[in-house]
Amino acid sequence: MSETLKAISDPIRRNILELLKEEKKSAGDIAAEFHLTGATVSYHLSQLKKAGLIMESKYKNYIYYELNASVFEEVLMWIYELGGQKNEKSR
């Protein structure tokens, strides 16, 4: 959970996740979209992969990245449960 929260704390990584919400993208596509260097995109993608927020698949000479929705579901459940416990105590 801490890796996930750390990964989404960065605005560039959140923007990358928003972009990947629409469709799979290569690192080059992502770099062009945000006007970032390849090294910068590679770093952000590695942080997102480390947190399990994205998955990669290879097709020919390219690697494509896409969202891993199951991790988002886990985070949402945790937030929901955290909020639910607070609401129950305040009654």
Coordinates of N, CA and C in Angstrom, one line a residue:
M1 N 0.8 -1.2 0.0 CA 0.0 0.0 0.0 C 0.9 1.3 0.0
S2 N 2.0 1.2 0.8 CA 2.8 2.4 0.8 C 3.4 2.8 -0.5
E3 N 3.8 1.7 -1.3 CA 4.4 1.9 -2.6 C 3.4 2.5 -3.5
T4 N 2.1 2.1 -3.4 CA 1.1 2.6 -4.2 C 0.8 4.1 -3.9
L5 N 0.7 4.4 -2.7 CA 0.5 5.8 -2.3 C 1.6 6.7 -2.7
K6 N 2.8 6.2 -2.5 CA 4.0 7.0 -2.9 C 4.0 7.2 -4.4
A7 N 3.6 6.2 -5.2 CA 3.6 6.3 -6.7 C 2.6 7.3 -7.1
I8 N 1.4 7.4 -6.5 CA 0.4 8.3 -7.0 C 0.5 9.7 -6.4
S9 N 1.5 9.9 -5.5 CA 1.7 11.2 -4.9 C 2.4 12.2 -5.9
D10 N 3.0 11.6 -6.9 CA 3.7 12.5 -7.9 C 2.7 12.9 -9.0
P11 N 2.6 14.2 -9.3 CA 1.6 14.6 -10.4 C 1.9 14.1 -11.8
I12 N 3.2 13.9 -12.1 CA 3.5 13.4 -13.4 C 3.0 11.9 -13.5
R13 N 3.2 11.1 -12.5 CA 2.7 9.8 -12.5 C 1.2 9.7 -12.5
R14 N 0.5 10.6 -11.9 CA -1.0 10.7 -11.9 C -1.4 11.0 -13.3
N15 N -0.7 11.9 -14.0 CA -1.0 12.2 -15.4 C -0.8 11.1 -16.3
I16 N 0.3 10.3 -16.1 CA 0.5 9.1 -16.9 C -0.6 8.1 -16.7
L17 N -1.1 7.9 -15.5 CA -2.2 7.0 -15.2 C -3.4 7.5 -15.9
E18 N -3.7 8.8 -15.9 CA -4.9 9.3 -16.6 C -4.8 9.0 -18.1
L19 N -3.6 9.1 -18.7 CA -3.4 8.8 -20.1 C -3.6 7.4 -20.4
L20 N -3.1 6.5 -19.5 CA -3.2 5.1 -19.7 C -4.7 4.6 -19.5
K21 N -5.5 5.4 -18.8 CA -6.9 5.0 -18.6 C -7.6 4.8 -19.9
E22 N -7.2 5.6 -20.9 CA -7.8 5.6 -22.2 C -7.4 4.4 -23.1
E23 N -6.1 4.1 -23.1 CA -5.7 2.9 -23.9 C -4.2 2.6 -23.6
K24 N -3.7 1.5 -24.0 CA -2.3 1.1 -23.9 C -1.5 2.1 -24.6
K25 N -0.3 2.4 -24.1 CA 0.6 3.3 -24.7 C 2.1 2.8 -24.6
S26 N 2.9 3.1 -25.6 CA 4.3 2.8 -25.4 C 5.0 3.9 -24.7
A27 N 6.2 3.7 -24.2 CA 7.0 4.7 -23.5 C 7.2 6.0 -24.4
G28 N 7.4 5.7 -25.6 CA 7.6 6.8 -26.6 C 6.3 7.7 -26.7
D29 N 5.2 7.0 -26.8 CA 3.9 7.7 -26.9 C 3.7 8.6 -25.6
I30 N 4.1 8.0 -24.5 CA 3.9 8.8 -23.2 C 4.9 10.0 -23.2
A31 N 6.1 9.7 -23.6 CA 7.1 10.8 -23.6 C 6.7 12.0 -24.5
A32 N 6.1 11.6 -25.7 CA 5.7 12.7 -26.6 C 4.5 13.4 -26.1
E33 N 3.6 12.7 -25.4 CA 2.4 13.4 -24.8 C 2.8 14.4 -23.8
F34 N 3.8 14.2 -23.0 CA 4.1 15.0 -21.9 C 5.4 15.8 -22.1
H35 N 6.0 15.7 -23.3 CA 7.3 16.4 -23.6 C 8.3 16.1 -22.5
L36 N 8.5 14.8 -22.2 CA 9.5 14.4 -21.2 C 10.6 13.6 -21.9
T37 N 11.8 13.5 -21.3 CA 12.8 12.7 -21.9 C 12.5 11.2 -21.7
G38 N 13.2 10.4 -22.5 CA 13.0 9.0 -22.3 C 13.4 8.5 -20.9
A39 N 14.4 9.0 -20.4 CA 14.9 8.6 -19.1 C 13.9 9.0 -18.0
T40 N 13.3 10.2 -18.1 CA 12.3 10.6 -17.1 C 11.1 9.7 -17.2
V41 N 10.6 9.4 -18.4 CA 9.4 8.5 -18.5 C 9.8 7.1 -18.0
S42 N 10.9 6.6 -18.3 CA 11.4 5.3 -17.8 C 11.3 5.3 -16.3
Y43 N 11.8 6.3 -15.7 CA 11.8 6.4 -14.2 C 10.4 6.3 -13.6
H44 N 9.5 7.1 -14.2 CA 8.1 7.2 -13.7 C 7.4 5.8 -14.0
L45 N 7.7 5.2 -15.1 CA 7.0 4.0 -15.4 C 7.6 2.9 -14.5
S46 N 8.8 2.9 -14.1 CA 9.4 1.9 -13.2 C 8.8 2.1 -11.8
Q47 N 8.5 3.3 -11.4 CA 7.9 3.5 -10.1 C 6.4 3.0 -10.1
L48 N 5.7 3.3 -11.2 CA 4.3 2.8 -11.3 C 4.3 1.2 -11.4
K49 N 5.2 0.6 -12.1 CA 5.3 -0.8 -12.2 C 5.6 -1.4 -10.8
K50 N 6.6 -0.8 -10.1 CA 7.0 -1.3 -8.8 C 5.8 -1.3 -7.8
A51 N 4.9 -0.3 -8.0 CA 3.7 -0.2 -7.1 C 2.6 -1.1 -7.6
G52 N 2.8 -1.7 -8.8 CA 1.8 -2.6 -9.3 C 0.6 -1.9 -10.0
L53 N 0.8 -0.6 -10.3 CA -0.3 0.2 -10.9 C -0.4 0.1 -12.4
I54 N 0.6 -0.4 -13.0 CA 0.6 -0.6 -14.4 C 1.2 -2.0 -14.8
M55 N 0.8 -2.5 -15.9 CA 1.4 -3.7 -16.4 C 2.0 -3.4 -17.8
E56 N 2.9 -4.3 -18.2 CA 3.5 -4.1 -19.5 C 3.3 -5.4 -20.4
S57 N 3.2 -5.1 -21.7 CA 3.1 -6.3 -22.6 C 3.9 -5.9 -23.8
K58 N 4.5 -6.9 -24.4 CA 5.4 -6.7 -25.5 C 4.7 -7.1 -26.8
Y59 N 4.9 -6.3 -27.8 CA 4.4 -6.5 -29.1 C 5.4 -6.1 -30.1
K60 N 5.9 -7.1 -30.9 CA 7.0 -6.8 -31.8 C 8.2 -6.2 -31.1
N61 N 8.6 -5.0 -31.5 CA 9.8 -4.3 -30.8 C 9.4 -3.3 -29.8
Y62 N 8.1 -3.3 -29.4 CA 7.6 -2.3 -28.5 C 7.1 -2.9 -27.2
I63 N 7.2 -2.1 -26.1 CA 6.5 -2.5 -24.8 C 5.4 -1.5 -24.6
Y64 N 4.2 -2.0 -24.4 CA 3.1 -1.2 -24.1 C 2.7 -1.3 -22.6
Y65 N 2.2 -0.2 -22.1 CA 1.8 -0.1 -20.7 C 0.3 0.2 -20.6
E66 N -0.3 -0.5 -19.6 CA -1.7 -0.3 -19.3 C -2.0 -0.3 -17.8
L67 N -3.1 0.2 -17.4 CA -3.5 0.2 -16.0 C -3.7 -1.2 -15.5
N68 N -3.4 -1.4 -14.2 CA -3.7 -2.6 -13.5 C -4.9 -2.2 -12.5
A69 N -6.1 -2.4 -13.0 CA -7.3 -2.0 -12.2 C -7.4 -2.6 -10.9
S70 N -6.9 -3.8 -10.7 CA -7.1 -4.5 -9.4 C -6.4 -3.8 -8.3
V71 N -5.3 -3.2 -8.5 CA -4.6 -2.4 -7.4 C -5.4 -1.2 -7.0
F72 N -6.1 -0.5 -8.0 CA -6.9 0.6 -7.7 C -8.1 0.2 -6.9
E73 N -8.6 -1.0 -7.2 CA -9.8 -1.5 -6.4 C -9.3 -1.7 -4.9
E74 N -8.2 -2.3 -4.7 CA -7.7 -2.5 -3.4 C -7.5 -1.2 -2.6
V75 N -7.0 -0.1 -3.3 CA -6.8 1.2 -2.6 C -8.1 1.8 -2.3
L76 N -9.1 1.7 -3.2 CA -10.4 2.2 -3.0 C -11.1 1.5 -1.8
M77 N -10.9 0.2 -1.7 CA -11.5 -0.5 -0.6 C -10.9 -0.1 0.7
W78 N -9.6 0.1 0.7 CA -8.9 0.6 1.9 C -9.5 1.9 2.4
I79 N -9.6 2.9 1.4 CA -10.0 4.2 1.7 C -11.5 4.1 2.2
Y80 N -12.3 3.3 1.5 CA -13.7 3.2 1.9 C -13.8 2.7 3.3
E81 N -13.1 1.6 3.6 CA -13.1 1.0 4.9 C -12.6 2.0 6.0
L82 N -11.6 2.8 5.7 CA -11.1 3.8 6.6 C -12.1 4.8 6.9
G83 N -12.7 5.3 5.8 CA -13.8 6.3 6.0 C -15.0 5.8 6.7
G84 N -15.4 4.5 6.4 CA -16.5 3.9 7.1 C -16.3 3.8 8.6
Q85 N -15.2 3.4 9.0 CA -14.9 3.3 10.4 C -15.0 4.6 11.1
K86 N -14.5 5.7 10.5 CA -14.6 7.0 11.1 C -16.0 7.5 11.2
N87 N -16.8 7.2 10.2 CA -18.2 7.6 10.3 C -19.0 6.9 11.4
E88 N -18.6 5.6 11.5 CA -19.3 4.8 12.6 C -19.0 5.3 14.0
K89 N -17.8 5.8 14.2 CA -17.4 6.3 15.5 C -18.1 7.6 15.8
S90 N -18.4 8.4 14.8 CA -18.9 9.7 15.1 C -20.4 9.7 15.3
R91 N -21.1 8.5 15.2 CA -22.5 8.4 15.4 C -22.8 8.3 16.9

